[in-house]
Tab-separated table of C-alpha atoms in Angstrom:
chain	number	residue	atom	x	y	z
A	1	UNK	CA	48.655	153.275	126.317
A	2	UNK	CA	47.493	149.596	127.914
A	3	UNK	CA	49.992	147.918	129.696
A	4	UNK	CA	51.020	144.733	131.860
A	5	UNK	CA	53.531	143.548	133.733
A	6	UNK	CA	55.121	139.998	133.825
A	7	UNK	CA	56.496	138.926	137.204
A	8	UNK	CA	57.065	136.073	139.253
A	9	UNK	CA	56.862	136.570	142.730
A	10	UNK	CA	55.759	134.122	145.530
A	11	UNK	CA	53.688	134.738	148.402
A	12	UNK	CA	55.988	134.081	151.412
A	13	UNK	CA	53.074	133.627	154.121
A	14	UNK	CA	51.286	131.049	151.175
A	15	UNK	CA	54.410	129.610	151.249
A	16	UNK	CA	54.624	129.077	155.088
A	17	UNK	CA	51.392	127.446	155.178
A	18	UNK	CA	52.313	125.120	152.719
A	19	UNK	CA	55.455	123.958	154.911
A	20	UNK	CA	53.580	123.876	157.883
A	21	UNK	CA	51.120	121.862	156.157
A	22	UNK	CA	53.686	119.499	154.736
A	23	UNK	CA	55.504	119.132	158.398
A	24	UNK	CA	52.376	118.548	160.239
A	25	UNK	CA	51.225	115.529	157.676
A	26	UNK	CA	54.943	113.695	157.724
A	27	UNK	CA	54.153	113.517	161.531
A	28	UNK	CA	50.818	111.825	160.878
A	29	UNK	CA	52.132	109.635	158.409
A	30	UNK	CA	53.101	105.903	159.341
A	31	UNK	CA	55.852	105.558	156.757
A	32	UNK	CA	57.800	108.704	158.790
A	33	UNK	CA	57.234	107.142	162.199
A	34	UNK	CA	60.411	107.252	164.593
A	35	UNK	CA	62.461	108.626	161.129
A	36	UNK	CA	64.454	112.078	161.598
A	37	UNK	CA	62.661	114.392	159.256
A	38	UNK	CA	63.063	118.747	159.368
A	39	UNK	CA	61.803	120.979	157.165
A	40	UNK	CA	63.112	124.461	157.465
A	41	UNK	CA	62.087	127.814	155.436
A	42	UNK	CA	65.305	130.463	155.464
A	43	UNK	CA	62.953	133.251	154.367
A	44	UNK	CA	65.886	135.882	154.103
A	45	UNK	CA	67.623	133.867	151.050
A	46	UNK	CA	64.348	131.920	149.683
A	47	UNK	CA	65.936	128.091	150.690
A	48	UNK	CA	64.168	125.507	151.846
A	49	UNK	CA	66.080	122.898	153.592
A	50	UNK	CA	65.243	119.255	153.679
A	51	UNK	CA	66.849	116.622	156.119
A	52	UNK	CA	65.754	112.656	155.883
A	53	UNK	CA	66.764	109.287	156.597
A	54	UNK	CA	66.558	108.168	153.526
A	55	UNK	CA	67.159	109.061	150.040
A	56	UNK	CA	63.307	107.469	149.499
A	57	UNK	CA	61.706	109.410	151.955
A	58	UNK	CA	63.509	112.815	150.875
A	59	UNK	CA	61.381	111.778	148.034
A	60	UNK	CA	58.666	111.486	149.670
A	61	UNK	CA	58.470	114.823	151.435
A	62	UNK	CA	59.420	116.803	147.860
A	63	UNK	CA	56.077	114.422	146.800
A	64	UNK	CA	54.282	116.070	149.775
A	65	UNK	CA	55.335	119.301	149.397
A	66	UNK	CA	54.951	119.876	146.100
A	67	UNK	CA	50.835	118.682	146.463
A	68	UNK	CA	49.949	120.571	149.068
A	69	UNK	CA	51.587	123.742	147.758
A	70	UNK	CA	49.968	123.215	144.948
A	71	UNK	CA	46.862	122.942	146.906
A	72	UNK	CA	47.725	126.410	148.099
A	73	UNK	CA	47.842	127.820	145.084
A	74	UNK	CA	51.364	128.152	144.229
A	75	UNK	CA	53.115	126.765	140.902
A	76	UNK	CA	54.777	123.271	140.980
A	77	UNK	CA	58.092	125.160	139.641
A	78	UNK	CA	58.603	127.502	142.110
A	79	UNK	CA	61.275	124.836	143.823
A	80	UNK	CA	64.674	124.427	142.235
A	81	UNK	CA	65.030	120.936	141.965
A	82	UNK	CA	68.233	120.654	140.319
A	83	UNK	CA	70.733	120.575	142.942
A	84	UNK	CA	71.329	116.593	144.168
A	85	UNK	CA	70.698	115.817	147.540
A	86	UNK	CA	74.356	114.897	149.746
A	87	UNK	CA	74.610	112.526	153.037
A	88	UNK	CA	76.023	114.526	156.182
A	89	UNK	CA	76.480	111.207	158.243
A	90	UNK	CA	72.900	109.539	158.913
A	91	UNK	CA	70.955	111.772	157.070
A	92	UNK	CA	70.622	112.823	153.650
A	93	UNK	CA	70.261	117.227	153.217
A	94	UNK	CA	68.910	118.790	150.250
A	95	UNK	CA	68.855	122.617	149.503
A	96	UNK	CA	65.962	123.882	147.741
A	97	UNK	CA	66.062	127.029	146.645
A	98	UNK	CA	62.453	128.790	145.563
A	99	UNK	CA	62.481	130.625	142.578
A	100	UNK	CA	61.553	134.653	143.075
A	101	UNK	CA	61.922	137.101	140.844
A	102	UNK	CA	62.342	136.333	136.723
A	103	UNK	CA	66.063	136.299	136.465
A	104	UNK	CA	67.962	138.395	133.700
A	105	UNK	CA	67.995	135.460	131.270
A	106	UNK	CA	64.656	134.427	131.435
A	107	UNK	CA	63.614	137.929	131.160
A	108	UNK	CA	65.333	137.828	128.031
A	109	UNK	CA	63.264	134.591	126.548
A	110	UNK	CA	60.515	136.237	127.160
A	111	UNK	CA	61.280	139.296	125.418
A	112	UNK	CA	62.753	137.634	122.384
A	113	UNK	CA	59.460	135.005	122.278
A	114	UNK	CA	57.402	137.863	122.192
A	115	UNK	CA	59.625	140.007	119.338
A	116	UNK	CA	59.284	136.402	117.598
A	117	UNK	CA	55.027	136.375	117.997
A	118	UNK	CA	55.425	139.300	115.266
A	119	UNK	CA	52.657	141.474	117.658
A	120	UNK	CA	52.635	145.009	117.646
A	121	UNK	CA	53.959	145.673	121.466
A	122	UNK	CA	57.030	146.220	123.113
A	123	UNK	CA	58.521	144.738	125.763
A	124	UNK	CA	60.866	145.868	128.357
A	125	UNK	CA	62.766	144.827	131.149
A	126	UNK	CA	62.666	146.450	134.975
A	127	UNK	CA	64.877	144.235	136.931
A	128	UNK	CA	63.067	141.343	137.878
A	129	UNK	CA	59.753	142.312	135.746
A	130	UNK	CA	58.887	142.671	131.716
A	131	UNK	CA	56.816	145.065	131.432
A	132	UNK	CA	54.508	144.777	127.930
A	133	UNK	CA	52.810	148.010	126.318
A	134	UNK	CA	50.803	148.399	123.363
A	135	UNK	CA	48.166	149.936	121.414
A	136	UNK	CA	45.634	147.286	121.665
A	137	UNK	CA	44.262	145.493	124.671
A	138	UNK	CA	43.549	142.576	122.695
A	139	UNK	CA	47.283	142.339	122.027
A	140	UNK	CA	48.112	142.398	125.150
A	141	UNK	CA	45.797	139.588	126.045
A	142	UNK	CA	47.215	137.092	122.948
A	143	UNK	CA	50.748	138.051	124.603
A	144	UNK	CA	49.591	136.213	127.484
A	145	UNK	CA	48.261	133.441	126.186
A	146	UNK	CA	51.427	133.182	124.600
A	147	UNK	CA	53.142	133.425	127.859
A	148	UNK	CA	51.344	130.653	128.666
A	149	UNK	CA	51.474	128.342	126.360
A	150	UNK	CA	55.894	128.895	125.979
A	151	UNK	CA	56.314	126.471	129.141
A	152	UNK	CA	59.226	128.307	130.336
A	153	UNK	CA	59.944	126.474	133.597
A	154	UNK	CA	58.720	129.242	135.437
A	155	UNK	CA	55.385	130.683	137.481
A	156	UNK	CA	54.456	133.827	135.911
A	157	UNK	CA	51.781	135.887	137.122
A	158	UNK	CA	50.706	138.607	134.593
A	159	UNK	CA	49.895	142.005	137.328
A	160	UNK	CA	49.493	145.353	136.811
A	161	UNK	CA	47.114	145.561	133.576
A	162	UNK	CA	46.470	149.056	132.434
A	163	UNK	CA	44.764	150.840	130.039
């Protein structure tokens, strides 16, 4: 029986490069000349950690680093945005936490949209994958362009096809 799984993972060294891409261009840039600027990866819990100047620059870099890990290959959404950034004295610190993994909820969306699409597969959840089976290739293959047309504010990769 043909089969897929829905994940989202991120590559961690992808990831690295990215960073190290973004830190080596705010010390080439003008604009972050003589300004306190660090850019840490905790790879253990998946945080990035940002510490600026300014609340304009920490702007900046988030601008930065989202292009060039785009350029990398890796999906805009991967970084958690949503917590606000806080001033420890001079600087201001933002935690960034990068998505890994399709949480329990989301997993749960993504069931339900596909019960909803009225296709003739099941879906099931494995921790931190869905995994789709069905009769048909073909309805596999609408399931993920369905997948990607829901916009469900996260990367999904679609690994693992069978059949």
């Amino acid at each position: 029986m043909p089969s897929f799984d829905i994940v989202s993972k991120v590559d961690l060294q992808t990831l690295d490069n990215a960073i190290n891409t973004v830190k080596k261009e705010v010390t080439t840039r003008y604009d972050f000349k003589d300004s306190h600027v660090s850019i840490e990866l905790n790879k253990k819990d998946l945080v990035l950690n940002l510490e600026v100047e300014s609340d304009m620059k920490l702007d900046q870099v988030i601008e930065v680093l989202i292009s060039k890990s785009m350029r990398q290959g890796l999906d805009a959404t991967i970084f958690d945005q949503s917590k606000e950034p806080y001033q420890s004295g001079k600087v201001y610190k933002k935690e960034v936490p990068v998505r890994n993994g399709i949480k329990q909820e989301d997993a749960k969306k993504i069931v339900k949209m596909i019960k909803d699409a009225g296709l003739k597969v099941q879906a099931s959840i494995m921790d931190d994958i869905v995994r789709v089976t069905g009769k048909k290739i073909d309805d596999l293959q609408e399931v993920i362009q369905k997948c990607k047309e829901a916009n469900l504010g996260i990367p999904l990769q679609f690994v693992n096809m069978k059949s």
